[in-house]
Short mmCIF file of C-alpha atoms in Angstrom, two decimals:
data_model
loop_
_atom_site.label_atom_id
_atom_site.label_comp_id
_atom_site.label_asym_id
_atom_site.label_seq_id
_atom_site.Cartn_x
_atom_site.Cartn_y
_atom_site.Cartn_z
CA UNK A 1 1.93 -137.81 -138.63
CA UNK A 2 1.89 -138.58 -142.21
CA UNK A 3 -1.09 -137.73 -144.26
CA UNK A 4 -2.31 -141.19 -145.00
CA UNK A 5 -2.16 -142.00 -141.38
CA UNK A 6 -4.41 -138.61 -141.06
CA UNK A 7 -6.71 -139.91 -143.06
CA UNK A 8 -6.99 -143.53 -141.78
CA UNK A 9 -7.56 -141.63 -138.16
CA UNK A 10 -10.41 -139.74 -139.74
CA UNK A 11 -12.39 -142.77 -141.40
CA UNK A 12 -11.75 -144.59 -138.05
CA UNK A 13 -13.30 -141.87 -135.66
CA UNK A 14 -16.14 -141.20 -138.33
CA UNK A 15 -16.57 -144.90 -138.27
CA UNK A 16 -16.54 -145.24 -134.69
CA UNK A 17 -19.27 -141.98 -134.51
CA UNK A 18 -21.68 -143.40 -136.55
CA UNK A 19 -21.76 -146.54 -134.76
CA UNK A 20 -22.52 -144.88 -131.37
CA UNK A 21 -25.17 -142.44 -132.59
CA UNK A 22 -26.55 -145.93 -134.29
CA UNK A 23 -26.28 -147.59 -131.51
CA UNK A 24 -27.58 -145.16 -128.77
CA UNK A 25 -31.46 -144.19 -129.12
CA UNK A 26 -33.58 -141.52 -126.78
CA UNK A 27 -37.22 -141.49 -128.07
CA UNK A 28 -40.42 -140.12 -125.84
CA UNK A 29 -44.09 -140.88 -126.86
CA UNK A 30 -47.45 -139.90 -125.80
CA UNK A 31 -50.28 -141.99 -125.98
CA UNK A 32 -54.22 -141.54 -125.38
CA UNK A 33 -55.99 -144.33 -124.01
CA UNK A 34 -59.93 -143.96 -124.33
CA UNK A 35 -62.87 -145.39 -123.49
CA UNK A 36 -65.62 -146.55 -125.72
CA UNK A 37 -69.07 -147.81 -124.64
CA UNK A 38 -71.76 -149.25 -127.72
CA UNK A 39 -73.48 -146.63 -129.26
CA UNK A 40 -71.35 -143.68 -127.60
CA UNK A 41 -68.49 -141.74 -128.87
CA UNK A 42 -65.02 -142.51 -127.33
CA UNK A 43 -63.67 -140.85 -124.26
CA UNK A 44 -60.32 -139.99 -123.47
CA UNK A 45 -59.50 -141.23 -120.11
CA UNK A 46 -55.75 -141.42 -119.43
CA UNK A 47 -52.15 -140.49 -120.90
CA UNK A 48 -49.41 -142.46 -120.79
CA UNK A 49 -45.99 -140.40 -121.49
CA UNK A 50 -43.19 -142.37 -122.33
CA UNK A 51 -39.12 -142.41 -122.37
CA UNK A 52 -36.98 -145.17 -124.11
CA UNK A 53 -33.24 -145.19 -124.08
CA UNK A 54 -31.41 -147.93 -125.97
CA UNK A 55 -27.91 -148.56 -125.69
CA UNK A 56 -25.73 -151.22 -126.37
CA UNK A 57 -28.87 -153.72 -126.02
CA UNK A 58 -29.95 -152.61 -122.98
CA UNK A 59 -32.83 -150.51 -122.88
CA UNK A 60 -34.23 -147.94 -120.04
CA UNK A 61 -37.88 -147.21 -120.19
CA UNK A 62 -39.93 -144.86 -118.13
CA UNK A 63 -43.68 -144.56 -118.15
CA UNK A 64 -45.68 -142.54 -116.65
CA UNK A 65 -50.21 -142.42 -116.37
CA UNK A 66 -52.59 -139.91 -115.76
CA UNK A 67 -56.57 -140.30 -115.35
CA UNK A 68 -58.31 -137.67 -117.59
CA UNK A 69 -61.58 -137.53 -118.18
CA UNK A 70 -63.78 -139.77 -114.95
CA UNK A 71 -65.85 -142.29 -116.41
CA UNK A 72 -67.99 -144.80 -114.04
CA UNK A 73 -66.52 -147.78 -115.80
CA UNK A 74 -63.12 -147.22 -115.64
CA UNK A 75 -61.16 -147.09 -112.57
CA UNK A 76 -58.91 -143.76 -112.12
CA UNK A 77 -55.32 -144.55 -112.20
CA UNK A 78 -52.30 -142.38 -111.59
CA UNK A 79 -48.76 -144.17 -111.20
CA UNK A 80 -45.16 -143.70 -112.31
CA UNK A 81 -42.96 -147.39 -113.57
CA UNK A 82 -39.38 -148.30 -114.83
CA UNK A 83 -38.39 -150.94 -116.83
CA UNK A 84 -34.84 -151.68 -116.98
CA UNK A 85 -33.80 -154.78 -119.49
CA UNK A 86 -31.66 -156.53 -122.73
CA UNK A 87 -32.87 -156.79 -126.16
CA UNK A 88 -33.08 -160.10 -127.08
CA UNK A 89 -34.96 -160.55 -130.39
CA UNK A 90 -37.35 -158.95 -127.83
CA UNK A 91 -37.71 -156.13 -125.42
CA UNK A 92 -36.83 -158.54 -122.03
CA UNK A 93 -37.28 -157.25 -118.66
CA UNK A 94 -34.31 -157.19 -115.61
CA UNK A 95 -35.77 -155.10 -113.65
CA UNK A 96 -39.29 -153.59 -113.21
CA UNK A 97 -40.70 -151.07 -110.70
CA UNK A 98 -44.38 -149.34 -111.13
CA UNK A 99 -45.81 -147.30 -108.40
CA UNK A 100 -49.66 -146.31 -108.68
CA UNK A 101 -52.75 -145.27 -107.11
CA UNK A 102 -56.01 -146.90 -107.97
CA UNK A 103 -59.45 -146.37 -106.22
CA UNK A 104 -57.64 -144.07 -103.98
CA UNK A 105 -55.24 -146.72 -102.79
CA UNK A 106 -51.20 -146.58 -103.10
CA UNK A 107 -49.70 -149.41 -104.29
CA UNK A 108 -46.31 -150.82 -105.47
CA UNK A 109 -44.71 -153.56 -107.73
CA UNK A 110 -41.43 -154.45 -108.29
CA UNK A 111 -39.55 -157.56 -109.79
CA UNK A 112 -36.18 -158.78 -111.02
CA UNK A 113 -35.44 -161.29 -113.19
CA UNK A 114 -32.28 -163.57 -113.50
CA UNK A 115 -32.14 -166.18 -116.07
CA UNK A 116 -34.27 -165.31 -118.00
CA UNK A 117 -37.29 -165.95 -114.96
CA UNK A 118 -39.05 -164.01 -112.34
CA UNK A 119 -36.19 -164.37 -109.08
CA UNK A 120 -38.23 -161.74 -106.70
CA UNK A 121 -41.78 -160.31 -106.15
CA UNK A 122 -42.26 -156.86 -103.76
CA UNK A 123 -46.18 -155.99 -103.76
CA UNK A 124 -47.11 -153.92 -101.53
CA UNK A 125 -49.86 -154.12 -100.32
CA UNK A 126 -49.32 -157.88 -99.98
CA UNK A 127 -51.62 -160.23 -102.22
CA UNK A 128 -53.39 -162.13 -100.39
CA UNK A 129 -52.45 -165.85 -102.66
CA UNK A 130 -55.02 -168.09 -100.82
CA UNK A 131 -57.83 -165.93 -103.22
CA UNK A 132 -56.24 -166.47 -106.24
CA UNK A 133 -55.45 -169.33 -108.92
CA UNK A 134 -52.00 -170.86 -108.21
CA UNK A 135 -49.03 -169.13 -110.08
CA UNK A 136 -46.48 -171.64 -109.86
CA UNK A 137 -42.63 -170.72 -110.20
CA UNK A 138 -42.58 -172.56 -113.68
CA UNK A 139 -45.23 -170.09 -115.34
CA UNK A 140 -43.06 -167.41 -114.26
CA UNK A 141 -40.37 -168.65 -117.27
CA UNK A 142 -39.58 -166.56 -119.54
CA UNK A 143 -42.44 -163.45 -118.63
CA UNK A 144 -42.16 -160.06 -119.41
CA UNK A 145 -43.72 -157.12 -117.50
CA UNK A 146 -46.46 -155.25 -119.13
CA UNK A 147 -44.77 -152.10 -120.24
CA UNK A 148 -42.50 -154.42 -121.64
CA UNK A 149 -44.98 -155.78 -123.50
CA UNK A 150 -46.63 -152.73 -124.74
CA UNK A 151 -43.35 -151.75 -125.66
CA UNK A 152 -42.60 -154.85 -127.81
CA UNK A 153 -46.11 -153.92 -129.63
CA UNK A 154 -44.89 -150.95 -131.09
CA UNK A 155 -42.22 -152.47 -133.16
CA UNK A 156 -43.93 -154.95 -135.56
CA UNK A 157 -40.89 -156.96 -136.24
CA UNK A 158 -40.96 -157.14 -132.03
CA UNK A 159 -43.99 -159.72 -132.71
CA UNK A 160 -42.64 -161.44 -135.28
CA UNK A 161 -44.71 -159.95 -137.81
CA UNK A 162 -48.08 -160.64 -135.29
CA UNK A 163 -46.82 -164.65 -134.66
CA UNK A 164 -45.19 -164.23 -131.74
CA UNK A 165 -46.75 -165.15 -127.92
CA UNK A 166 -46.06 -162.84 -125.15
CA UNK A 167 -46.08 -164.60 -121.56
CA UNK A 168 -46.60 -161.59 -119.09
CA UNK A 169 -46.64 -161.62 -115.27
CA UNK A 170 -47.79 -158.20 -113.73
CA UNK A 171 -46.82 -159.03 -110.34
CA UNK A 172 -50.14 -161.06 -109.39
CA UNK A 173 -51.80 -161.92 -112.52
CA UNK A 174 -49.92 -164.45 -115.51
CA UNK A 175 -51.71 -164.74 -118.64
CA UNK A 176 -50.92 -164.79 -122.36
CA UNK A 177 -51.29 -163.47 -124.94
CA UNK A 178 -51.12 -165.04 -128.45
CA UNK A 179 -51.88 -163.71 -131.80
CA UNK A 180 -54.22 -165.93 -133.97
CA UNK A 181 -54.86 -164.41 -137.01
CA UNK A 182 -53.31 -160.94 -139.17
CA UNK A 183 -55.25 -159.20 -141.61
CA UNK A 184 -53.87 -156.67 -144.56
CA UNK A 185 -56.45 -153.59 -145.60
CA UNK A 186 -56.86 -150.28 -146.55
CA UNK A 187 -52.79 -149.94 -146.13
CA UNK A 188 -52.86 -151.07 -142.69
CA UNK A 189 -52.10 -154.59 -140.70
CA UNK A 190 -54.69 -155.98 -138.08
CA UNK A 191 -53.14 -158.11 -135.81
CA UNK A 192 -55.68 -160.23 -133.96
CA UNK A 193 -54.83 -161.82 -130.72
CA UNK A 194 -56.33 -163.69 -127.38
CA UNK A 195 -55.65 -163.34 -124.14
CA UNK A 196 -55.50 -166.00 -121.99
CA UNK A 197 -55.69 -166.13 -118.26
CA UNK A 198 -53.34 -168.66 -116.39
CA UNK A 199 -53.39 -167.90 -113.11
CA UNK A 200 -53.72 -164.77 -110.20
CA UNK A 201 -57.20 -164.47 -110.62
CA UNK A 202 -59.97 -164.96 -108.12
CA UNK A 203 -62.44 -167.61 -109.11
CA UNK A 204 -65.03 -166.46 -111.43
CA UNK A 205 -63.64 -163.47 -110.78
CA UNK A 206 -65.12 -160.39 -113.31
CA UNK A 207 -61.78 -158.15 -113.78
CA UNK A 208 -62.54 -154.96 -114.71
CA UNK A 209 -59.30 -154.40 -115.59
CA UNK A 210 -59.31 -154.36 -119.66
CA UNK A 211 -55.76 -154.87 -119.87
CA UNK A 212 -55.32 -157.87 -117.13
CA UNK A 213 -58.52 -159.82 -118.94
CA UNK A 214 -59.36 -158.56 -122.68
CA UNK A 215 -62.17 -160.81 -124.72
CA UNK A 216 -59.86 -159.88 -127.96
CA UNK A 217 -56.92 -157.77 -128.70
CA UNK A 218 -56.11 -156.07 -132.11
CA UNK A 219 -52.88 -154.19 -133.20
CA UNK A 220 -53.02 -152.42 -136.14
CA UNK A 221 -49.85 -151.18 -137.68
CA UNK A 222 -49.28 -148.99 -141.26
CA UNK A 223 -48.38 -151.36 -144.31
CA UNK A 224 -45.31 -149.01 -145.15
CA UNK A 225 -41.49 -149.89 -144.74
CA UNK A 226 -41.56 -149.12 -141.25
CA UNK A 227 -44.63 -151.12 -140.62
CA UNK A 228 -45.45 -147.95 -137.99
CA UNK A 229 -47.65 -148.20 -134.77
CA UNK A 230 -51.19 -147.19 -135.23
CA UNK A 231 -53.25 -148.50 -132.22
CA UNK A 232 -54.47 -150.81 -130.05
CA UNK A 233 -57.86 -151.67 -129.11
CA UNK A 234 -58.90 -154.35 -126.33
CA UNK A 235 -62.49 -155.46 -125.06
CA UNK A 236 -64.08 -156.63 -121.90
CA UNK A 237 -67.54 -156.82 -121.98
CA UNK A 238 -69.27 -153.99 -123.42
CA UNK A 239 -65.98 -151.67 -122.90
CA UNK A 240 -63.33 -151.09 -125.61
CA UNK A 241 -60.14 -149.91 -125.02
CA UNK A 242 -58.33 -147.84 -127.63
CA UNK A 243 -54.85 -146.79 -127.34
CA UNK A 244 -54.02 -144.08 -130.25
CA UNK A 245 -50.30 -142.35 -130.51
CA UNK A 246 -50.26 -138.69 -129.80
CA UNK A 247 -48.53 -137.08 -132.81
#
């Protein structure tokens, strides 16, 4: 082999390197969720541990939750998910799995989507529909799961720099959420949004759930060049939800 063609070999497989190590990402987070009641200091009251691999515009994402600290207004939950999907200027679900125990019952989720649409629902225990508002095969178009979600809120440019709306579909409840109005201050972004409830829920139903039915959600994110993550926070009622990266 001559010595040019050495050197063409060499810029090719250096070439070819850098594109796979660009193109292939492993990253795992921890997160603190906590608890905040008016006029009392936060609690901590679960973890969520995260994994996200990213190849070739698929991602793999596995999530895990653990209860902490027991507070009377917050429900104890424990469960294990996995979110298998394409990036498509967003993080977009094909496959979705989450496994959980809340008030010391098991329960399971899973869904698949083709086209770009929820094709199958496995919750076990069944929902019982006939108690809930109708969630028609049409609203299921173009839903993500909520890890999904969550994991489209840690990339700003994910929400189209806090203009984007999210249509999410847990398995039983479809709502979205849509941001209305982003603030800059103090080096940071506020990103203001509302949730909005479409259908899966009882009639005047009072979720406790902060995450399925939130009075106002705010993202705030770092005004640097990587516009990073720097929490979440989510009411319902006199509860706040804050969800701060563990560094």
């Amino acid at each position: 082999m001559t010595s040019i063609k050495k050197i063409y070999l060499c810029l090719f497989l250096v070439f070819c390197s850098s594109y796979t190590l660009a193109d292939t990402i492993d990253l795992e987070r921890k997160f603190n969720i906590y608890a905040k009641l008016p006029l009392v200091p936060k609690v901590s009251v679960m973890e969520i541990a995260t994994s996200l691999n990213i190849k070739n515009q698929k991602y793999f994402y596995d999530f895990s939750i653990r209860s902490k600290n027991i507070v009377e207004f917050i429900n104890q939950v424990n469960g294990n998910g996995q979110v298998d999907g394409v990036i498509d200027n967003i993080y977009r679900p094909t496959n979705y799995l989450y496994k959980y125990t809340r008030k010391k019952k098991e329960k399971y989720v899973e869904m698949s989507y083709s086209n770009n649409a929820v094709e199958k629902i496995i919750n076990l225990p069944k929902v019982d529909k006939s108690q809930l508002s109708i969630v028609s095969d049409d609203m299921l178009v173009g839903t993500i799961d909520p890890s999904s979600f969550f994991l489209n809120l840690l990339d700003y440019d994910k929400t189209e720099e806090c203009k984007n709306k999210f249509k999410i579909f847990d398995g039983k409840r479809r709502y979205d959420v849509v941001f209305t109005n982003i603030t800059k201050n103090n080096n940071s972004i506020e990103c203001e949004a509302n949730q909005i409830r479409l259908g899966g829920y009882k009639k005047d139903e009072k979720v406790s759930d902060v995450f399925a039915a939130s009075d106002y959600i705010k993202v705030i994110y770092s005004e640097n060049n990587n516009n990073d993550f720097i929490g979440y926070e989510a009411k319902n009622g006199p509860i706040k939800i804050i969800i701060e990266e563990i560094k």
